[in-house]
Structure formats: structure tokens, C-alpha cells
Amino acid sequence: DVKVTQSSRYLVKRTGEKVFLECVQDMDHENMFWYRQDPGLGLRLIYFSYDVKMKEKGDIPEGYSVSREKKERFSLILESASTNQTSMYLCASSSAKGGNQPQHFGDGTRLSIL
Amino acid sequence: DQQVKQNSPSLSVQEGRISILNCDYTNSMFDYFLWYKKYPAEGPTFLISISSIKDKNEDGRFTVFLNKSAKHLSLHIVPSQPGDSAVYFCAASEGRVDSNYQLIWGAGTKLIIKP
């Protein structure tokens, strides 16, 4: 089974802080994704990466950056946290081999910015 | 512009009956469709998918139907069980290597199974 592990289930930070969310997958997947989920809006893609050191902006990259130094690890960084970044953050990975493949998700990080 | 729409925010079904969740899309280039299930405080779990070359895919109690001409897909759960109570997301992909198989997501439908 694919295992995607997010470092924290719940996190509380203050406005202006730099926040790091970590994600690790154990299936040697090429693709990794960061989403945020807000009620009534579904999942919105922040950034994704299809290879080590490669990154692509998703639909809502503003206020975020990412890092992928190793294939198994994909980090999301909130440069200067703001209250509108309070949300559920979801990391996912998928294989790039064999065409269409489902994405596999971690359990999410519920982030509150005070 | 929402390319994937789930027009019912919630659905309530009696235990043992059929649950039908609907999803509409606008992009005719989508060729791969997925359904995910999500419990509160957990990540989405992949349920079932369908390629555009098919019109039906079945896995146990779950069946997905695809109507390409109507740009509509549906998920049928038969029979519905209490553990099926969750939010269900529909997602679609153009299936292109250069899009890295990005998924476009609907807003979700909350399914409540009544005992």
C-alpha cells in the first residue's frame, strides 16, 4: 500500500511566522502535490512537482513556496503566514508510469493561523 | 470557471438503498475520471476510476457510469451502508504527459446514510 505521511495532523501558528509542512511518500512516486481544502471549494492545487528539484505552480500559489530536494519528500512553505491561510492542507503523490494513475493522499494537516 | 461540478452539496439516503452521486464536466479533453471518499480529519481515499473508452466500471458495491455525450458521470453505491457516510469528490484529468496528469476536482458531495 502507498503511504503518504504528513508531519503534523494539527498545527497552530501566528501571523507572520514562516511555516513548514512536510510530506514523505514511500512508493518512489515521481509526482507530488500540495492542495488545500476549504468547505465548498473542493481541493485546490497549490504546487506540484514531477521530479526532484522541479516544481510547477498550481491554481493558488500566492503566499506559498515548495521544496523537493529528494524524491520522497515534498515540503510546503508559508513564507509569512496570514489568517486566510488557515485551512486543511493535503499532500498527494502519484506514479508517472503507465499513463493515468490515481493520486494517493496523506491524512492532512489542519493549520490554524492566529 | 469550474470545469468539474458536483451540484449537490449533500445527499441523504436510507441504509440499504442505492446512493447516486453526480458529477458534470465541461472540458471535452478530460479522459480519465476518479471518485474519492473523504472522512473528516483524513485525506481523500481513492475509490474507483473510469477511462473515457469505457462507459461503466464496477468494483464491489461501487459502480461509476460515464456519459461522454452529456459530459456526466455518476457513482452508484449499492447497498448503502453507514460507513459510506463521507464527502465524495469527483475528479478528472486530461491524461496528458505534459499536464503531469493533474486532477481537476469538484467541490464534493456530503453523503449521509440514515439508519
JSON list of N, CA, C and O in Angstrom, two decimals, chain A residues 9-10 31 35 37 40 42-43 45 48 50 88 90 99-103 105-107, chain B residues 31-32 34 36 38 41-44 46 89 93 95 99-103 105-107:
[
{"chain": "A", "resi": 9, "resn": "ARG", "atom": "N", "xyz": [-0.58, 16.53, 12.18]},
{"chain": "A", "resi": 9, "resn": "ARG", "atom": "CA", "xyz": [-2.02, 16.48, 11.92]},
{"chain": "A", "resi": 9, "resn": "ARG", "atom": "C", "xyz": [-2.68, 17.83, 12.21]},
{"chain": "A", "resi": 9, "resn": "ARG", "atom": "O", "xyz": [-3.60, 18.24, 11.51]},
{"chain": "A", "resi": 10, "resn": "TYR", "atom": "N", "xyz": [-2.19, 18.47, 13.26]},
{"chain": "A", "resi": 10, "resn": "TYR", "atom": "CA", "xyz": [-2.72, 19.78, 13.66]},
{"chain": "A", "resi": 10, "resn": "TYR", "atom": "C", "xyz": [-1.56, 20.72, 13.96]},
{"chain": "A", "resi": 10, "resn": "TYR", "atom": "O", "xyz": [-0.55, 20.31, 14.55]},
{"chain": "A", "resi": 31, "resn": "ASN", "atom": "N", "xyz": [5.51, 12.03, -9.06]},
{"chain": "A", "resi": 31, "resn": "ASN", "atom": "CA", "xyz": [4.69, 13.24, -8.90]},
{"chain": "A", "resi": 31, "resn": "ASN", "atom": "C", "xyz": [4.28, 13.43, -7.45]},
{"chain": "A", "resi": 31, "resn": "ASN", "atom": "O", "xyz": [3.86, 12.49, -6.77]},
{"chain": "A", "resi": 35, "resn": "TYR", "atom": "N", "xyz": [-2.25, 20.44, -1.90]},
{"chain": "A", "resi": 35, "resn": "TYR", "atom": "CA", "xyz": [-3.57, 21.03, -2.05]},
{"chain": "A", "resi": 35, "resn": "TYR", "atom": "C", "xyz": [-3.96, 21.69, -0.73]},
{"chain": "A", "resi": 35, "resn": "TYR", "atom": "O", "xyz": [-3.48, 21.34, 0.33]},
{"chain": "A", "resi": 37, "resn": "GLN", "atom": "N", "xyz": [-7.80, 22.36, 1.19]},
{"chain": "A", "resi": 37, "resn": "GLN", "atom": "CA", "xyz": [-9.21, 22.05, 1.10]},
{"chain": "A", "resi": 37, "resn": "GLN", "atom": "C", "xyz": [-9.97, 22.99, 2.02]},
{"chain": "A", "resi": 37, "resn": "GLN", "atom": "O", "xyz": [-9.70, 23.04, 3.23]},
{"chain": "A", "resi": 40, "resn": "GLY", "atom": "N", "xyz": [-16.81, 23.79, 0.66]},
{"chain": "A", "resi": 40, "resn": "GLY", "atom": "CA", "xyz": [-17.50, 24.28, -0.53]},
{"chain": "A", "resi": 40, "resn": "GLY", "atom": "C", "xyz": [-16.60, 24.59, -1.72]},
{"chain": "A", "resi": 40, "resn": "GLY", "atom": "O", "xyz": [-17.10, 24.91, -2.79]},
{"chain": "A", "resi": 42, "resn": "GLY", "atom": "N", "xyz": [-13.83, 22.40, -2.55]},
{"chain": "A", "resi": 42, "resn": "GLY", "atom": "CA", "xyz": [-13.12, 21.22, -3.01]},
{"chain": "A", "resi": 42, "resn": "GLY", "atom": "C", "xyz": [-11.64, 21.32, -2.72]},
{"chain": "A", "resi": 42, "resn": "GLY", "atom": "O", "xyz": [-11.20, 21.99, -1.79]},
{"chain": "A", "resi": 43, "resn": "LEU", "atom": "N", "xyz": [-10.85, 20.64, -3.55]},
{"chain": "A", "resi": 43, "resn": "LEU", "atom": "CA", "xyz": [-9.40, 20.65, -3.40]},
{"chain": "A", "resi": 43, "resn": "LEU", "atom": "C", "xyz": [-8.80, 21.61, -4.43]},
{"chain": "A", "resi": 43, "resn": "LEU", "atom": "O", "xyz": [-9.09, 21.50, -5.62]},
{"chain": "A", "resi": 45, "resn": "LEU", "atom": "N", "xyz": [-5.27, 23.12, -6.03]},
{"chain": "A", "resi": 45, "resn": "LEU", "atom": "CA", "xyz": [-3.85, 22.78, -6.16]},
{"chain": "A", "resi": 45, "resn": "LEU", "atom": "C", "xyz": [-2.99, 24.01, -5.91]},
{"chain": "A", "resi": 45, "resn": "LEU", "atom": "O", "xyz": [-3.16, 25.04, -6.56]},
{"chain": "A", "resi": 48, "resn": "PHE", "atom": "N", "xyz": [2.81, 21.61, -7.52]},
{"chain": "A", "resi": 48, "resn": "PHE", "atom": "CA", "xyz": [3.14, 20.21, -7.69]},
{"chain": "A", "resi": 48, "resn": "PHE", "atom": "C", "xyz": [4.56, 20.07, -8.22]},
{"chain": "A", "resi": 48, "resn": "PHE", "atom": "O", "xyz": [5.17, 21.04, -8.69]},
{"chain": "A", "resi": 50, "resn": "TYR", "atom": "N", "xyz": [7.06, 17.16, -10.44]},
{"chain": "A", "resi": 50, "resn": "TYR", "atom": "CA", "xyz": [7.10, 15.91, -11.19]},
{"chain": "A", "resi": 50, "resn": "TYR", "atom": "C", "xyz": [8.49, 15.29, -11.19]},
{"chain": "A", "resi": 50, "resn": "TYR", "atom": "O", "xyz": [8.73, 14.28, -11.85]},
{"chain": "A", "resi": 88, "resn": "MET", "atom": "N", "xyz": [-7.17, 23.18, 5.70]},
{"chain": "A", "resi": 88, "resn": "MET", "atom": "CA", "xyz": [-6.67, 21.80, 5.71]},
{"chain": "A", "resi": 88, "resn": "MET", "atom": "C", "xyz": [-5.73, 21.66, 4.51]},
{"chain": "A", "resi": 88, "resn": "MET", "atom": "O", "xyz": [-6.12, 21.94, 3.37]},
{"chain": "A", "resi": 90, "resn": "LEU", "atom": "N", "xyz": [-3.38, 19.19, 2.20]},
{"chain": "A", "resi": 90, "resn": "LEU", "atom": "CA", "xyz": [-3.28, 17.79, 1.82]},
{"chain": "A", "resi": 90, "resn": "LEU", "atom": "C", "xyz": [-2.13, 17.59, 0.84]},
{"chain": "A", "resi": 90, "resn": "LEU", "atom": "O", "xyz": [-2.01, 18.32, -0.14]},
{"chain": "A", "resi": 99, "resn": "GLY", "atom": "N", "xyz": [0.71, 5.89, -17.74]},
{"chain": "A", "resi": 99, "resn": "GLY", "atom": "CA", "xyz": [-0.43, 6.74, -18.04]},
{"chain": "A", "resi": 99, "resn": "GLY", "atom": "C", "xyz": [-1.16, 7.19, -16.80]},
{"chain": "A", "resi": 99, "resn": "GLY", "atom": "O", "xyz": [-0.57, 7.43, -15.76]},
{"chain": "A", "resi": 100, "resn": "ASN", "atom": "N", "xyz": [-2.50, 7.29, -16.90]},
{"chain": "A", "resi": 100, "resn": "ASN", "atom": "CA", "xyz": [-3.30, 7.80, -15.80]},
{"chain": "A", "resi": 100, "resn": "ASN", "atom": "C", "xyz": [-3.17, 6.93, -14.56]},
{"chain": "A", "resi": 100, "resn": "ASN", "atom": "O", "xyz": [-3.32, 5.72, -14.62]},
{"chain": "A", "resi": 101, "resn": "GLN", "atom": "N", "xyz": [-2.89, 7.58, -13.46]},
{"chain": "A", "resi": 101, "resn": "GLN", "atom": "CA", "xyz": [-2.77, 6.88, -12.19]},
{"chain": "A", "resi": 101, "resn": "GLN", "atom": "C", "xyz": [-3.45, 7.72, -11.11]},
{"chain": "A", "resi": 101, "resn": "GLN", "atom": "O", "xyz": [-3.38, 8.94, -11.15]},
{"chain": "A", "resi": 102, "resn": "PRO", "atom": "N", "xyz": [-4.10, 7.08, -10.14]},
{"chain": "A", "resi": 102, "resn": "PRO", "atom": "CA", "xyz": [-4.73, 7.87, -9.08]},
{"chain": "A", "resi": 102, "resn": "PRO", "atom": "C", "xyz": [-3.68, 8.51, -8.18]},
{"chain": "A", "resi": 102, "resn": "PRO", "atom": "O", "xyz": [-2.56, 8.01, -8.06]},
{"chain": "A", "resi": 103, "resn": "GLN", "atom": "N", "xyz": [-4.06, 9.60, -7.56]},
{"chain": "A", "resi": 103, "resn": "GLN", "atom": "CA", "xyz": [-3.21, 10.22, -6.56]},
{"chain": "A", "resi": 103, "resn": "GLN", "atom": "C", "xyz": [-3.56, 9.62, -5.20]},
{"chain": "A", "resi": 103, "resn": "GLN", "atom": "O", "xyz": [-4.71, 9.30, -4.92]},
{"chain": "A", "resi": 105, "resn": "PHE", "atom": "N", "xyz": [-3.23, 10.13, -1.03]},
{"chain": "A", "resi": 105, "resn": "PHE", "atom": "CA", "xyz": [-3.16, 11.27, -0.12]},
{"chain": "A", "resi": 105, "resn": "PHE", "atom": "C", "xyz": [-2.68, 10.90, 1.27]},
{"chain": "A", "resi": 105, "resn": "PHE", "atom": "O", "xyz": [-2.91, 9.78, 1.76]},
{"chain": "A", "resi": 106, "resn": "GLY", "atom": "N", "xyz": [-2.05, 11.86, 1.93]},
{"chain": "A", "resi": 106, "resn": "GLY", "atom": "CA", "xyz": [-1.80, 11.78, 3.35]},
{"chain": "A", "resi": 106, "resn": "GLY", "atom": "C", "xyz": [-3.06, 12.14, 4.12]},
{"chain": "A", "resi": 106, "resn": "GLY", "atom": "O", "xyz": [-4.09, 12.47, 3.52]},
{"chain": "A", "resi": 107, "resn": "ASP", "atom": "N", "xyz": [-2.96, 12.11, 5.45]},
{"chain": "A", "resi": 107, "resn": "ASP", "atom": "CA", "xyz": [-4.13, 12.39, 6.28]},
{"chain": "A", "resi": 107, "resn": "ASP", "atom": "C", "xyz": [-4.41, 13.87, 6.47]},
{"chain": "A", "resi": 107, "resn": "ASP", "atom": "O", "xyz": [-5.41, 14.23, 7.08]},
{"chain": "B", "resi": 31, "resn": "ASP", "atom": "N", "xyz": [-10.17, 12.69, -20.06]},
{"chain": "B", "resi": 31, "resn": "ASP", "atom": "CA", "xyz": [-10.33, 11.30, -20.50]},
{"chain": "B", "resi": 31, "resn": "ASP", "atom": "C", "xyz": [-10.15, 10.30, -19.36]},
{"chain": "B", "resi": 31, "resn": "ASP", "atom": "O", "xyz": [-10.11, 9.10, -19.60]},
{"chain": "B", "resi": 32, "resn": "TYR", "atom": "N", "xyz": [-10.04, 10.80, -18.16]},
{"chain": "B", "resi": 32, "resn": "TYR", "atom": "CA", "xyz": [-9.86, 9.91, -17.01]},
{"chain": "B", "resi": 32, "resn": "TYR", "atom": "C", "xyz": [-10.58, 10.55, -15.85]},
{"chain": "B", "resi": 32, "resn": "TYR", "atom": "O", "xyz": [-10.37, 11.74, -15.56]},
{"chain": "B", "resi": 34, "resn": "LEU", "atom": "N", "xyz": [-12.16, 10.05, -11.73]},
{"chain": "B", "resi": 34, "resn": "LEU", "atom": "CA", "xyz": [-11.96, 9.33, -10.48]},
{"chain": "B", "resi": 34, "resn": "LEU", "atom": "C", "xyz": [-12.98, 9.78, -9.44]},
{"chain": "B", "resi": 34, "resn": "LEU", "atom": "O", "xyz": [-13.46, 10.92, -9.48]},
{"chain": "B", "resi": 36, "resn": "TYR", "atom": "N", "xyz": [-13.27, 9.90, -5.19]},
{"chain": "B", "resi": 36, "resn": "TYR", "atom": "CA", "xyz": [-12.59, 9.77, -3.91]},
{"chain": "B", "resi": 36, "resn": "TYR", "atom": "C", "xyz": [-13.62, 9.93, -2.79]},
{"chain": "B", "resi": 36, "resn": "TYR", "atom": "O", "xyz": [-14.60, 10.65, -2.93]},
{"chain": "B", "resi": 38, "resn": "LYS", "atom": "N", "xyz": [-13.90, 10.93, 1.39]},
{"chain": "B", "resi": 38, "resn": "LYS", "atom": "CA", "xyz": [-13.12, 11.59, 2.44]},
{"chain": "B", "resi": 38, "resn": "LYS", "atom": "C", "xyz": [-13.92, 11.65, 3.73]},
{"chain": "B", "resi": 38, "resn": "LYS", "atom": "O", "xyz": [-15.02, 12.20, 3.78]},
{"chain": "B", "resi": 41, "resn": "ALA", "atom": "N", "xyz": [-11.14, 14.94, 8.93]},
{"chain": "B", "resi": 41, "resn": "ALA", "atom": "CA", "xyz": [-9.80, 14.85, 9.52]},
{"chain": "B", "resi": 41, "resn": "ALA", "atom": "C", "xyz": [-8.95, 13.73, 8.90]},
{"chain": "B", "resi": 41, "resn": "ALA", "atom": "O", "xyz": [-7.98, 13.28, 9.53]},
{"chain": "B", "resi": 42, "resn": "GLU", "atom": "N", "xyz": [-9.32, 13.27, 7.71]},
{"chain": "B", "resi": 42, "resn": "GLU", "atom": "CA", "xyz": [-8.48, 12.31, 6.99]},
{"chain": "B", "resi": 42, "resn": "GLU", "atom": "C", "xyz": [-8.30, 12.80, 5.56]},
{"chain": "B", "resi": 42, "resn": "GLU", "atom": "O", "xyz": [-9.07, 13.61, 5.06]},
{"chain": "B", "resi": 43, "resn": "GLY", "atom": "N", "xyz": [-7.28, 12.25, 4.89]},
{"chain": "B", "resi": 43, "resn": "GLY", "atom": "CA", "xyz": [-7.11, 12.58, 3.49]},
{"chain": "B", "resi": 43, "resn": "GLY", "atom": "C", "xyz": [-8.09, 11.81, 2.63]},
{"chain": "B", "resi": 43, "resn": "GLY", "atom": "O", "xyz": [-8.63, 10.79, 3.04]},
{"chain": "B", "resi": 44, "resn": "PRO", "atom": "N", "xyz": [-8.33, 12.27, 1.39]},
{"chain": "B", "resi": 44, "resn": "PRO", "atom": "CA", "xyz": [-9.22, 11.54, 0.48]},
{"chain": "B", "resi": 44, "resn": "PRO", "atom": "C", "xyz": [-8.63, 10.16, 0.15]},
{"chain": "B", "resi": 44, "resn": "PRO", "atom": "O", "xyz": [-7.42, 10.00, 0.05]},
{"chain": "B", "resi": 46, "resn": "PHE", "atom": "N", "xyz": [-8.83, 7.03, -2.60]},
{"chain": "B", "resi": 46, "resn": "PHE", "atom": "CA", "xyz": [-9.25, 6.68, -3.95]},
{"chain": "B", "resi": 46, "resn": "PHE", "atom": "C", "xyz": [-10.27, 5.54, -3.90]},
{"chain": "B", "resi": 46, "resn": "PHE", "atom": "O", "xyz": [-10.07, 4.53, -3.22]},
{"chain": "B", "resi": 89, "resn": "PHE", "atom": "N", "xyz": [-15.70, 13.16, -3.61]},
{"chain": "B", "resi": 89, "resn": "PHE", "atom": "CA", "xyz": [-15.16, 14.09, -4.61]},
{"chain": "B", "resi": 89, "resn": "PHE", "atom": "C", "xyz": [-15.04, 13.39, -5.95]},
{"chain": "B", "resi": 89, "resn": "PHE", "atom": "O", "xyz": [-14.55, 12.27, -6.04]},
{"chain": "B", "resi": 93, "resn": "SER", "atom": "N", "xyz": [-9.10, 14.26, -15.34]},
{"chain": "B", "resi": 93, "resn": "SER", "atom": "CA", "xyz": [-7.76, 14.55, -15.86]},
{"chain": "B", "resi": 93, "resn": "SER", "atom": "C", "xyz": [-7.77, 14.49, -17.38]},
{"chain": "B", "resi": 93, "resn": "SER", "atom": "O", "xyz": [-8.50, 13.68, -17.96]},
{"chain": "B", "resi": 95, "resn": "GLY", "atom": "N", "xyz": [-5.18, 13.56, -18.88]},
{"chain": "B", "resi": 95, "resn": "GLY", "atom": "CA", "xyz": [-4.36, 12.40, -19.17]},
{"chain": "B", "resi": 95, "resn": "GLY", "atom": "C", "xyz": [-3.19, 12.69, -20.09]},
{"chain": "B", "resi": 95, "resn": "GLY", "atom": "O", "xyz": [-2.70, 11.82, -20.79]},
{"chain": "B", "resi": 99, "resn": "SER", "atom": "N", "xyz": [0.73, 17.60, -18.89]},
{"chain": "B", "resi": 99, "resn": "SER", "atom": "CA", "xyz": [-0.03, 18.18, -17.78]},
{"chain": "B", "resi": 99, "resn": "SER", "atom": "C", "xyz": [0.27, 17.45, -16.48]},
{"chain": "B", "resi": 99, "resn": "SER", "atom": "O", "xyz": [-0.31, 17.78, -15.44]},
{"chain": "B", "resi": 100, "resn": "ASN", "atom": "N", "xyz": [1.22, 16.47, -16.58]},
{"chain": "B", "resi": 100, "resn": "ASN", "atom": "CA", "xyz": [1.57, 15.65, -15.42]},
{"chain": "B", "resi": 100, "resn": "ASN", "atom": "C", "xyz": [0.34, 15.03, -14.77]},
{"chain": "B", "resi": 100, "resn": "ASN", "atom": "O", "xyz": [0.31, 14.81, -13.57]},
{"chain": "B", "resi": 101, "resn": "TYR", "atom": "N", "xyz": [-0.66, 14.77, -15.61]},
{"chain": "B", "resi": 101, "resn": "TYR", "atom": "CA", "xyz": [-1.87, 14.10, -15.15]},
{"chain": "B", "resi": 101, "resn": "TYR", "atom": "C", "xyz": [-2.51, 14.82, -13.97]},
{"chain": "B", "resi": 101, "resn": "TYR", "atom": "O", "xyz": [-3.00, 14.21, -13.04]},
{"chain": "B", "resi": 102, "resn": "GLN", "atom": "N", "xyz": [-2.50, 16.16, -14.04]},
{"chain": "B", "resi": 102, "resn": "GLN", "atom": "CA", "xyz": [-3.14, 16.94, -12.97]},
{"chain": "B", "resi": 102, "resn": "GLN", "atom": "C", "xyz": [-4.62, 16.59, -12.90]},
{"chain": "B", "resi": 102, "resn": "GLN", "atom": "O", "xyz": [-5.27, 16.36, -13.92]},
{"chain": "B", "resi": 103, "resn": "LEU", "atom": "N", "xyz": [-5.12, 16.58, -11.69]},
{"chain": "B", "resi": 103, "resn": "LEU", "atom": "CA", "xyz": [-6.53, 16.33, -11.47]},
{"chain": "B", "resi": 103, "resn": "LEU", "atom": "C", "xyz": [-7.27, 17.64, -11.22]},
{"chain": "B", "resi": 103, "resn": "LEU", "atom": "O", "xyz": [-6.77, 18.52, -10.52]},
{"chain": "B", "resi": 105, "resn": "TRP", "atom": "N", "xyz": [-10.76, 19.04, -9.62]},
{"chain": "B", "resi": 105, "resn": "TRP", "atom": "CA", "xyz": [-11.65, 18.50, -8.61]},
{"chain": "B", "resi": 105, "resn": "TRP", "atom": "C", "xyz": [-12.99, 19.21, -8.54]},
{"chain": "B", "resi": 105, "resn": "TRP", "atom": "O", "xyz": [-13.07, 20.43, -8.73]},
{"chain": "B", "resi": 106, "resn": "GLY", "atom": "N", "xyz": [-14.03, 18.45, -8.26]},
{"chain": "B", "resi": 106, "resn": "GLY", "atom": "CA", "xyz": [-15.31, 19.03, -7.90]},
{"chain": "B", "resi": 106, "resn": "GLY", "atom": "C", "xyz": [-15.29, 19.47, -6.45]},
{"chain": "B", "resi": 106, "resn": "GLY", "atom": "O", "xyz": [-14.34, 19.20, -5.72]},
{"chain": "B", "resi": 107, "resn": "ALA", "atom": "N", "xyz": [-16.36, 20.15, -6.04]},
{"chain": "B", "resi": 107, "resn": "ALA", "atom": "CA", "xyz": [-16.44, 20.72, -4.68]},
{"chain": "B", "resi": 107, "resn": "ALA", "atom": "C", "xyz": [-16.84, 19.69, -3.64]},
{"chain": "B", "resi": 107, "resn": "ALA", "atom": "O", "xyz": [-16.73, 19.96, -2.44]}
]
